[in-house]
Structures are given as structure tokens and as C-alpha cells.
Amino acid sequence: MSAETLTSREVPKKENRFQVWRQTRPFWAGLLTMLGGVPIAYLPYGDMRLGNVTLAMATTAGAGALIIGVLLITLGLTMWFQPVVRVFAGVAAIVLALVSIPVSNFGGLVVGFLLALIGGAMSASWAPAPEPEETEDAAEAEHDGAPAHEDETETVMAVGVPDQREATDTTIDAKGGRNSAG
């Protein structure tokens, strides 16, 4: 297989199932979005103990941060299991990442904000690979020197000609195209 050959969409081998599943959806975008939701949701509720000193990052907007973090994790899972709505999930993740800056300790100390922002952008820009049948026809056409579809010129000609309509009773009564409103 060359580097330009796409993976097949057939039933994968046992070792290859995860790789095929990962390639048919915005996997890395979902992973980054979920990883961005964790610090955004955790930091307002977490605390760190240094000996006898407890350092708490608790804020008054802890519920808002928890909601934003849980929504980001949900959007990351949506990117994985419903790749059809990847653009909506990506835009929603970007908006929630931006909202997390004032709500959740500067977006989870900027780490969660950046992860969610990059994951949302990757999801919004991800596109599935073209079908293997299309690439095989194009590859055959390159090797043969002939067009992939012989009726291609007929289709182009038919598209350029608009349908002709017959005159109906309503066009006759239109009084030459002038409107009489009143």
C-alpha cells in the first residue's frame, strides 16, 4: 500500500478495528475537548494539600464551571459517537471554552481553555475521507488515459440547458407583466 491509498471501509480485521473506527470520526478533536473539560470542571472544586496548608481554588461560580466542564466532556463524546454533528459540536465547544475564561478560573488555568478550543476547532474543520470507489475510478482513469465516465460530457450538456415551460392561463391573464394593485 502506498501513502496515498485510503483504508478500506470493509469489515476490519481484529487488530485494525480501533484504527478504522478512529479514522472515520474526529477522534483527536473529541479527545482534546474531553481533556479540556476535566480541568475546567475540577479546579473550582479541587484543593491541594501542602503539609498542613490547604490550597483551595474554590470560586463562587463553581456550578457554572461544573456545567461547562460536563458539557465539554459530553461534546467530546458526541464527536466520537455522532460524527454527523461534528460542526455543531465543534462550534459549541469553542463557545464553551471562551465562556470558561471568566467562569472557571481562567478556563481551568488556561490549560482546559486551550485544549477545548483546539479540540473544537479540529472538530469543526474535520471532514471524512472520500469513498474508496471514487478514488479507484480516478486512479483507473489516470492509467488508461480515458475519462472515468464516458457519459460525462452528456451530463454536462444536459445541466446547462434550462427546462422550457409552456404558457399557462395565468401567464396569459398577466396583462403584459404589469401589476394592477388597486
Short mmCIF file of C-alpha atoms in Angstrom, two decimals:
data_model
loop_
_atom_site.label_atom_id
_atom_site.label_comp_id
_atom_site.label_asym_id
_atom_site.label_seq_id
_atom_site.Cartn_x
_atom_site.Cartn_y
_atom_site.Cartn_z
CA MET A 1 0.00 0.00 0.00
CA SER A 2 1.23 3.44 -0.82
CA ALA A 3 0.82 6.51 1.34
CA GLU A 4 -1.96 7.78 -0.92
CA THR A 5 -4.08 4.63 -0.67
CA LEU A 6 -7.08 5.04 1.61
CA THR A 7 -8.10 2.45 4.15
CA SER A 8 -10.92 0.18 3.12
CA ARG A 9 -14.37 0.57 4.61
CA GLU A 10 -14.92 -3.18 4.76
CA VAL A 11 -15.22 -5.16 7.97
CA PRO A 12 -11.80 -4.64 9.55
CA LYS A 13 -9.52 -7.30 10.93
CA LYS A 14 -9.44 -7.80 14.66
CA GLU A 15 -6.22 -5.81 15.13
CA ASN A 16 -7.39 -3.00 12.85
CA ARG A 17 -10.89 -2.25 14.23
CA PHE A 18 -9.90 0.59 16.51
CA GLN A 19 -7.79 2.24 13.84
CA VAL A 20 -10.64 2.15 11.30
CA TRP A 21 -13.11 3.42 13.91
CA ARG A 22 -10.73 6.25 14.82
CA GLN A 23 -10.22 7.28 11.19
CA THR A 24 -13.95 7.60 10.46
CA ARG A 25 -14.62 10.31 13.05
CA PRO A 26 -12.89 13.34 14.60
CA PHE A 27 -11.17 11.23 17.25
CA TRP A 28 -8.42 13.63 18.34
CA ALA A 29 -10.84 16.55 18.42
CA GLY A 30 -13.12 14.64 20.78
CA LEU A 31 -10.22 13.58 22.97
CA LEU A 32 -8.84 17.11 23.29
CA THR A 33 -12.31 18.50 24.02
CA MET A 34 -12.89 15.94 26.78
CA LEU A 35 -9.43 16.57 28.24
CA GLY A 36 -10.19 20.30 28.21
CA GLY A 37 -13.41 19.75 30.15
CA VAL A 38 -11.67 17.97 33.03
CA PRO A 39 -9.61 20.89 34.47
CA ILE A 40 -12.45 23.33 33.84
CA ALA A 41 -14.85 21.19 35.90
CA TYR A 42 -12.36 20.04 38.55
CA LEU A 43 -10.40 23.16 39.55
CA PRO A 44 -13.23 25.09 41.25
CA TYR A 45 -13.90 22.07 43.49
CA GLY A 46 -10.38 20.70 43.96
CA ASP A 47 -7.90 21.51 46.65
CA MET A 48 -4.22 20.82 47.14
CA ARG A 49 -2.62 19.96 50.45
CA LEU A 50 0.95 21.03 51.15
CA GLY A 51 1.74 19.68 54.60
CA ASN A 52 -0.72 21.36 56.96
CA VAL A 53 -1.70 24.05 54.45
CA THR A 54 -4.70 23.52 52.19
CA LEU A 55 -4.82 25.49 48.97
CA ALA A 56 -8.40 25.71 47.61
CA MET A 57 -9.29 27.13 44.20
CA ALA A 58 -12.99 27.39 45.09
CA THR A 59 -14.88 30.20 43.39
CA THR A 60 -18.41 31.50 43.57
CA ALA A 61 -19.08 30.26 40.05
CA GLY A 62 -18.33 26.60 40.80
CA ALA A 63 -21.67 25.34 39.49
CA GLY A 64 -21.16 27.16 36.19
CA ALA A 65 -17.69 25.69 35.83
CA LEU A 66 -19.02 22.20 36.55
CA ILE A 67 -21.74 22.61 33.92
CA ILE A 68 -19.25 23.87 31.32
CA GLY A 69 -16.84 21.01 32.05
CA VAL A 70 -19.55 18.35 31.85
CA LEU A 71 -20.88 19.85 28.61
CA LEU A 72 -17.39 19.82 27.08
CA ILE A 73 -16.96 16.16 28.02
CA THR A 74 -20.39 15.41 26.52
CA LEU A 75 -19.50 17.27 23.33
CA GLY A 76 -16.27 15.28 23.07
CA LEU A 77 -18.23 12.04 23.32
CA THR A 78 -20.69 13.37 20.75
CA MET A 79 -17.81 13.99 18.35
CA TRP A 80 -16.82 10.35 18.75
CA PHE A 81 -20.18 8.63 18.55
CA GLN A 82 -22.17 11.05 16.35
CA PRO A 83 -19.68 12.42 13.79
CA VAL A 84 -22.54 13.82 11.70
CA VAL A 85 -22.94 16.72 14.15
CA ARG A 86 -19.21 17.42 14.35
CA VAL A 87 -19.52 21.04 13.16
CA PHE A 88 -22.17 21.89 15.76
CA ALA A 89 -20.20 20.14 18.49
CA GLY A 90 -17.02 21.95 17.45
CA VAL A 91 -18.62 25.39 17.46
CA ALA A 92 -20.34 24.67 20.79
CA ALA A 93 -17.01 23.55 22.28
CA ILE A 94 -15.33 26.76 21.10
CA VAL A 95 -18.09 28.89 22.64
CA LEU A 96 -17.97 26.97 25.93
CA ALA A 97 -14.18 27.26 26.03
CA LEU A 98 -14.46 31.02 25.62
CA VAL A 99 -17.15 31.23 28.32
CA SER A 100 -14.94 29.23 30.68
CA ILE A 101 -12.37 32.04 30.88
CA PRO A 102 -14.41 34.29 33.21
CA VAL A 103 -16.41 31.48 34.82
CA SER A 104 -13.87 28.81 35.70
CA ASN A 105 -10.54 30.14 36.99
CA PHE A 106 -9.34 31.46 33.64
CA GLY A 107 -10.61 28.41 31.77
CA GLY A 108 -9.09 25.81 34.04
CA LEU A 109 -5.85 27.75 34.42
CA VAL A 110 -5.73 28.24 30.63
CA VAL A 111 -4.96 24.54 30.07
CA GLY A 112 -8.60 23.46 29.79
CA PHE A 113 -9.42 26.51 27.69
CA LEU A 114 -6.68 25.78 25.15
CA LEU A 115 -7.46 22.06 24.92
CA ALA A 116 -11.18 22.68 24.41
CA LEU A 117 -10.54 25.48 21.92
CA ILE A 118 -8.18 23.38 19.80
CA GLY A 119 -10.48 20.34 20.01
CA GLY A 120 -13.49 22.39 18.93
CA ALA A 121 -11.59 23.88 16.02
CA MET A 122 -10.38 20.46 14.92
CA SER A 123 -13.92 19.09 15.06
CA ALA A 124 -15.40 21.96 13.07
CA SER A 125 -12.76 21.57 10.37
CA TRP A 126 -12.68 17.75 10.17
CA ALA A 127 -14.05 16.11 7.02
CA PRO A 128 -14.46 12.41 6.31
CA ALA A 129 -12.23 10.74 3.74
CA PRO A 130 -13.71 10.30 0.27
CA GLU A 131 -15.29 6.97 -0.55
CA PRO A 132 -12.83 4.35 -1.89
CA GLU A 133 -14.94 3.81 -5.05
CA GLU A 134 -14.36 7.40 -6.16
CA THR A 135 -10.60 7.14 -5.81
CA GLU A 136 -10.44 3.80 -7.65
CA ASP A 137 -12.29 5.24 -10.67
CA ALA A 138 -9.99 8.24 -10.75
CA ALA A 139 -6.90 6.02 -10.48
CA GLU A 140 -8.13 3.85 -13.38
CA ALA A 141 -8.77 6.94 -15.49
CA GLU A 142 -5.24 8.19 -14.94
CA HIS A 143 -3.74 4.88 -16.01
CA ASP A 144 -5.98 4.36 -19.04
CA GLY A 145 -5.87 7.93 -20.30
CA ALA A 146 -9.64 7.90 -20.89
CA PRO A 147 -12.32 9.67 -18.85
CA ALA A 148 -13.63 7.71 -15.89
CA HIS A 149 -17.22 8.06 -17.12
CA GLU A 150 -17.90 8.12 -20.86
CA ASP A 151 -21.26 9.84 -20.46
CA GLU A 152 -19.63 12.72 -18.55
CA THR A 153 -19.94 15.15 -21.49
CA GLU A 154 -23.64 14.32 -21.94
CA THR A 155 -24.32 15.10 -18.29
CA VAL A 156 -22.56 18.46 -18.51
CA MET A 157 -24.54 19.42 -21.62
CA ALA A 158 -27.87 18.45 -20.03
CA VAL A 159 -27.17 20.51 -16.91
CA GLY A 160 -26.56 23.71 -18.89
CA VAL A 161 -29.97 23.68 -20.66
CA PRO A 162 -32.88 25.01 -18.55
CA ASP A 163 -36.31 23.41 -18.74
CA GLN A 164 -38.76 25.21 -21.05
CA ARG A 165 -42.20 25.90 -19.61
CA GLU A 166 -45.37 26.10 -21.61
CA ALA A 167 -47.65 29.13 -21.42
CA THR A 168 -50.46 28.65 -18.95
CA ASP A 169 -53.68 30.52 -18.27
CA THR A 170 -52.04 32.60 -15.57
CA THR A 171 -49.38 33.94 -17.90
CA ILE A 172 -51.98 34.98 -20.49
CA ASP A 173 -54.00 36.94 -17.91
CA ALA A 174 -50.92 38.77 -16.62
CA LYS A 175 -51.69 41.83 -18.84
CA GLY A 176 -48.22 42.07 -20.27
CA GLY A 177 -46.43 41.66 -16.96
CA ARG A 178 -47.90 44.83 -15.38
CA ASN A 179 -49.48 44.66 -11.97
CA SER A 180 -52.76 46.39 -11.22
CA ALA A 181 -52.79 46.79 -7.48
CA GLY A 182 -55.83 48.87 -6.77
#
